[in-house]
Amino acid sequence: MPQTDTPTDTVPAAALYEWQRRAQRHLADLIAHGAKHGLPPLGWSLATNGNLIGTADSLSYTAAQQRAAVKQWADHVGVPVDTDLMDAGGREELYAGWKDDERRTRGCFRATIFLHREGA
C-alpha cells in the first residue's frame, strides 16, 4: 500500500506501523548522513503516517542558525525552502518538504522563528 496523507481512520493500523518502521530506518540513515556531511543536527519527529519532521528549534539555535540549518538540509536534498511571515513582527515559518520515492517516505525540514527575539 503506498504512503498517503489519508486520515488514519481509513488506513489499517498495520499499514501505519509499516510506514513508521520504514521512516524510522530512513531517519537513521538521515542522521548518519547529516553527521558525515557536517549538516546541523535537527530535532526529529515521526508522524502517525510515517512522515518525518526535522526541526531547527529556537532552543538550540539562533534565528540565523535556524534559517541556515533548514536551508542546508533543504539544499542537500534538493528542495526549496518556503518562508511565511505570520502576523506582523511575530513569527517566520520556514518549511522545506521532501519525498524520497526510493524509500517511499516523506517529510519536511522546518523552523519557527520568533522575530521579536531575533535582536536579543
PDB file of C-alpha atoms in Angstrom:
ATOM      1  CA  MET A   1       0.000   0.000   0.000  1.00  0.00           C
ATOM      2  CA  PRO A   2       1.600   3.345  -0.979  1.00  0.00           C
ATOM      3  CA  GLN A   3       2.054   6.055   1.623  1.00  0.00           C
ATOM      4  CA  THR A   4      -0.715   8.626   1.661  1.00  0.00           C
ATOM      5  CA  ASP A   5      -1.972  11.607   3.595  1.00  0.00           C
ATOM      6  CA  THR A   6      -5.330   9.900   4.105  1.00  0.00           C
ATOM      7  CA  PRO A   7      -6.813  10.319   7.599  1.00  0.00           C
ATOM      8  CA  THR A   8      -5.830   7.449   9.879  1.00  0.00           C
ATOM      9  CA  ASP A   9      -9.397   6.199  10.399  1.00  0.00           C
ATOM     10  CA  THR A  10      -9.390   4.831   6.833  1.00  0.00           C
ATOM     11  CA  VAL A  11      -5.885   3.331   6.926  1.00  0.00           C
ATOM     12  CA  PRO A  12      -5.317  -0.001   8.702  1.00  0.00           C
ATOM     13  CA  ALA A  13      -3.061   0.174  11.746  1.00  0.00           C
ATOM     14  CA  ALA A  14      -0.727  -2.422  10.215  1.00  0.00           C
ATOM     15  CA  ALA A  15      -0.064  -0.095   7.262  1.00  0.00           C
ATOM     16  CA  LEU A  16       0.623   2.864   9.564  1.00  0.00           C
ATOM     17  CA  TYR A  17       3.098   0.815  11.583  1.00  0.00           C
ATOM     18  CA  GLU A  18       4.839  -0.332   8.410  1.00  0.00           C
ATOM     19  CA  TRP A  19       5.142   3.289   7.208  1.00  0.00           C
ATOM     20  CA  GLN A  20       6.574   4.276  10.583  1.00  0.00           C
ATOM     21  CA  ARG A  21       9.112   1.439  10.523  1.00  0.00           C
ATOM     22  CA  ARG A  22      10.192   2.402   7.001  1.00  0.00           C
ATOM     23  CA  ALA A  23      10.534   6.067   8.055  1.00  0.00           C
ATOM     24  CA  GLN A  24      12.446   5.075  11.179  1.00  0.00           C
ATOM     25  CA  ARG A  25      15.025   3.266   9.035  1.00  0.00           C
ATOM     26  CA  HIS A  26      15.245   6.305   6.754  1.00  0.00           C
ATOM     27  CA  LEU A  27      15.662   8.587   9.773  1.00  0.00           C
ATOM     28  CA  ALA A  28      18.623   6.540  10.999  1.00  0.00           C
ATOM     29  CA  ASP A  29      20.227   6.989   7.579  1.00  0.00           C
ATOM     30  CA  LEU A  30      19.463  10.733   7.544  1.00  0.00           C
ATOM     31  CA  ILE A  31      21.099  11.220  10.938  1.00  0.00           C
ATOM     32  CA  ALA A  32      24.195   9.269   9.905  1.00  0.00           C
ATOM     33  CA  HIS A  33      24.333  11.117   6.584  1.00  0.00           C
ATOM     34  CA  GLY A  34      23.950  14.511   8.280  1.00  0.00           C
ATOM     35  CA  ALA A  35      26.809  13.745  10.657  1.00  0.00           C
ATOM     36  CA  LYS A  36      29.035  12.529   7.820  1.00  0.00           C
ATOM     37  CA  HIS A  37      28.400  15.653   5.721  1.00  0.00           C
ATOM     38  CA  GLY A  38      28.544  18.211   8.536  1.00  0.00           C
ATOM     39  CA  LEU A  39      24.863  19.189   8.422  1.00  0.00           C
ATOM     40  CA  PRO A  40      23.431  20.829  11.545  1.00  0.00           C
ATOM     41  CA  PRO A  41      21.611  18.421  13.883  1.00  0.00           C
ATOM     42  CA  LEU A  42      17.823  18.724  13.904  1.00  0.00           C
ATOM     43  CA  GLY A  43      15.148  17.593  16.331  1.00  0.00           C
ATOM     44  CA  TRP A  44      13.209  14.782  14.631  1.00  0.00           C
ATOM     45  CA  SER A  45       9.587  13.678  14.922  1.00  0.00           C
ATOM     46  CA  LEU A  46       7.816  10.730  13.343  1.00  0.00           C
ATOM     47  CA  ALA A  47       4.157  11.270  12.396  1.00  0.00           C
ATOM     48  CA  THR A  48       1.483   8.573  12.564  1.00  0.00           C
ATOM     49  CA  ASN A  49       1.535   8.227   8.774  1.00  0.00           C
ATOM     50  CA  GLY A  50       5.328   7.844   8.671  1.00  0.00           C
ATOM     51  CA  ASN A  51       6.214  11.401   7.688  1.00  0.00           C
ATOM     52  CA  LEU A  52       9.462  12.706   9.193  1.00  0.00           C
ATOM     53  CA  ILE A  53       9.782  16.233  10.558  1.00  0.00           C
ATOM     54  CA  GLY A  54      13.241  17.712  11.138  1.00  0.00           C
ATOM     55  CA  THR A  55      13.052  20.876  13.229  1.00  0.00           C
ATOM     56  CA  ALA A  56      15.679  23.539  13.808  1.00  0.00           C
ATOM     57  CA  ASP A  57      14.320  24.837  17.085  1.00  0.00           C
ATOM     58  CA  SER A  58      14.847  28.149  18.839  1.00  0.00           C
ATOM     59  CA  LEU A  59      16.178  26.465  21.978  1.00  0.00           C
ATOM     60  CA  SER A  60      19.125  25.004  20.073  1.00  0.00           C
ATOM     61  CA  TYR A  61      19.780  27.722  17.506  1.00  0.00           C
ATOM     62  CA  THR A  62      19.634  31.473  16.991  1.00  0.00           C
ATOM     63  CA  ALA A  63      17.269  32.749  14.303  1.00  0.00           C
ATOM     64  CA  ALA A  64      20.133  32.906  11.794  1.00  0.00           C
ATOM     65  CA  GLN A  65      21.227  29.388  12.700  1.00  0.00           C
ATOM     66  CA  GLN A  66      17.650  28.103  12.331  1.00  0.00           C
ATOM     67  CA  ARG A  67      17.446  29.584   8.832  1.00  0.00           C
ATOM     68  CA  ALA A  68      20.848  28.151   7.931  1.00  0.00           C
ATOM     69  CA  ALA A  69      20.002  24.682   9.258  1.00  0.00           C
ATOM     70  CA  VAL A  70      16.770  24.420   7.263  1.00  0.00           C
ATOM     71  CA  LYS A  71      18.470  25.796   4.148  1.00  0.00           C
ATOM     72  CA  GLN A  72      21.441  23.439   4.402  1.00  0.00           C
ATOM     73  CA  TRP A  73      19.257  20.348   4.760  1.00  0.00           C
ATOM     74  CA  ALA A  74      16.912  21.530   2.001  1.00  0.00           C
ATOM     75  CA  ASP A  75      19.822  22.266  -0.342  1.00  0.00           C
ATOM     76  CA  HIS A  76      21.324  18.892   0.471  1.00  0.00           C
ATOM     77  CA  VAL A  77      18.210  17.004  -0.670  1.00  0.00           C
ATOM     78  CA  GLY A  78      17.421  19.487  -3.453  1.00  0.00           C
ATOM     79  CA  VAL A  79      14.177  21.076  -2.300  1.00  0.00           C
ATOM     80  CA  PRO A  80      13.213  24.756  -1.961  1.00  0.00           C
ATOM     81  CA  VAL A  81      12.534  26.499   1.341  1.00  0.00           C
ATOM     82  CA  ASP A  82       9.197  28.288   1.655  1.00  0.00           C
ATOM     83  CA  THR A  83       9.041  31.198   4.085  1.00  0.00           C
ATOM     84  CA  ASP A  84       5.846  32.655   5.515  1.00  0.00           C
ATOM     85  CA  LEU A  85       5.659  35.658   7.785  1.00  0.00           C
ATOM     86  CA  MET A  86       2.897  35.103  10.283  1.00  0.00           C
ATOM     87  CA  ASP A  87       1.336  38.220  11.844  1.00  0.00           C
ATOM     88  CA  ALA A  88       3.250  41.486  11.645  1.00  0.00           C
ATOM     89  CA  GLY A  89       6.541  41.216  13.513  1.00  0.00           C
ATOM     90  CA  GLY A  90       5.576  37.921  15.158  1.00  0.00           C
ATOM     91  CA  ARG A  91       6.779  34.722  13.519  1.00  0.00           C
ATOM     92  CA  GLU A  92       8.581  33.499  10.470  1.00  0.00           C
ATOM     93  CA  GLU A  93       7.811  29.916   9.398  1.00  0.00           C
ATOM     94  CA  LEU A  94      10.307  28.016   7.268  1.00  0.00           C
ATOM     95  CA  TYR A  95       9.258  24.813   5.527  1.00  0.00           C
ATOM     96  CA  ALA A  96      11.031  22.558   3.037  1.00  0.00           C
ATOM     97  CA  GLY A  97       9.078  19.424   2.114  1.00  0.00           C
ATOM     98  CA  TRP A  98      10.687  16.400   0.521  1.00  0.00           C
ATOM     99  CA  LYS A  99       9.700  12.994  -0.786  1.00  0.00           C
ATOM    100  CA  ASP A 100      12.008  10.026  -1.205  1.00  0.00           C
ATOM    101  CA  ASP A 101      10.486   7.823  -3.918  1.00  0.00           C
ATOM    102  CA  GLU A 102      13.069   5.090  -3.465  1.00  0.00           C
ATOM    103  CA  ARG A 103      12.240   4.674   0.237  1.00  0.00           C
ATOM    104  CA  ARG A 104       8.639   5.832  -0.137  1.00  0.00           C
ATOM    105  CA  THR A 105       8.995   8.277   2.739  1.00  0.00           C
ATOM    106  CA  ARG A 106       8.060  11.940   3.052  1.00  0.00           C
ATOM    107  CA  GLY A 107       8.935  14.690   5.396  1.00  0.00           C
ATOM    108  CA  CYS A 108       9.982  18.249   5.917  1.00  0.00           C
ATOM    109  CA  PHE A 109      12.609  20.431   7.451  1.00  0.00           C
ATOM    110  CA  ARG A 110      11.118  23.326   9.378  1.00  0.00           C
ATOM    111  CA  ALA A 111      11.676  26.146  11.827  1.00  0.00           C
ATOM    112  CA  THR A 112       9.531  28.671  13.637  1.00  0.00           C
ATOM    113  CA  ILE A 113      11.438  31.885  14.229  1.00  0.00           C
ATOM    114  CA  PHE A 114      10.121  34.382  16.754  1.00  0.00           C
ATOM    115  CA  LEU A 115      11.150  37.662  15.177  1.00  0.00           C
ATOM    116  CA  HIS A 116      10.895  39.746  18.367  1.00  0.00           C
ATOM    117  CA  ARG A 117      13.683  37.561  19.841  1.00  0.00           C
ATOM    118  CA  GLU A 118      15.947  37.944  16.827  1.00  0.00           C
ATOM    119  CA  GLY A 119      17.585  41.159  18.044  1.00  0.00           C
ATOM    120  CA  ALA A 120      18.109  39.849  21.571  1.00  0.00           C
TER     121      ALA A 120
END
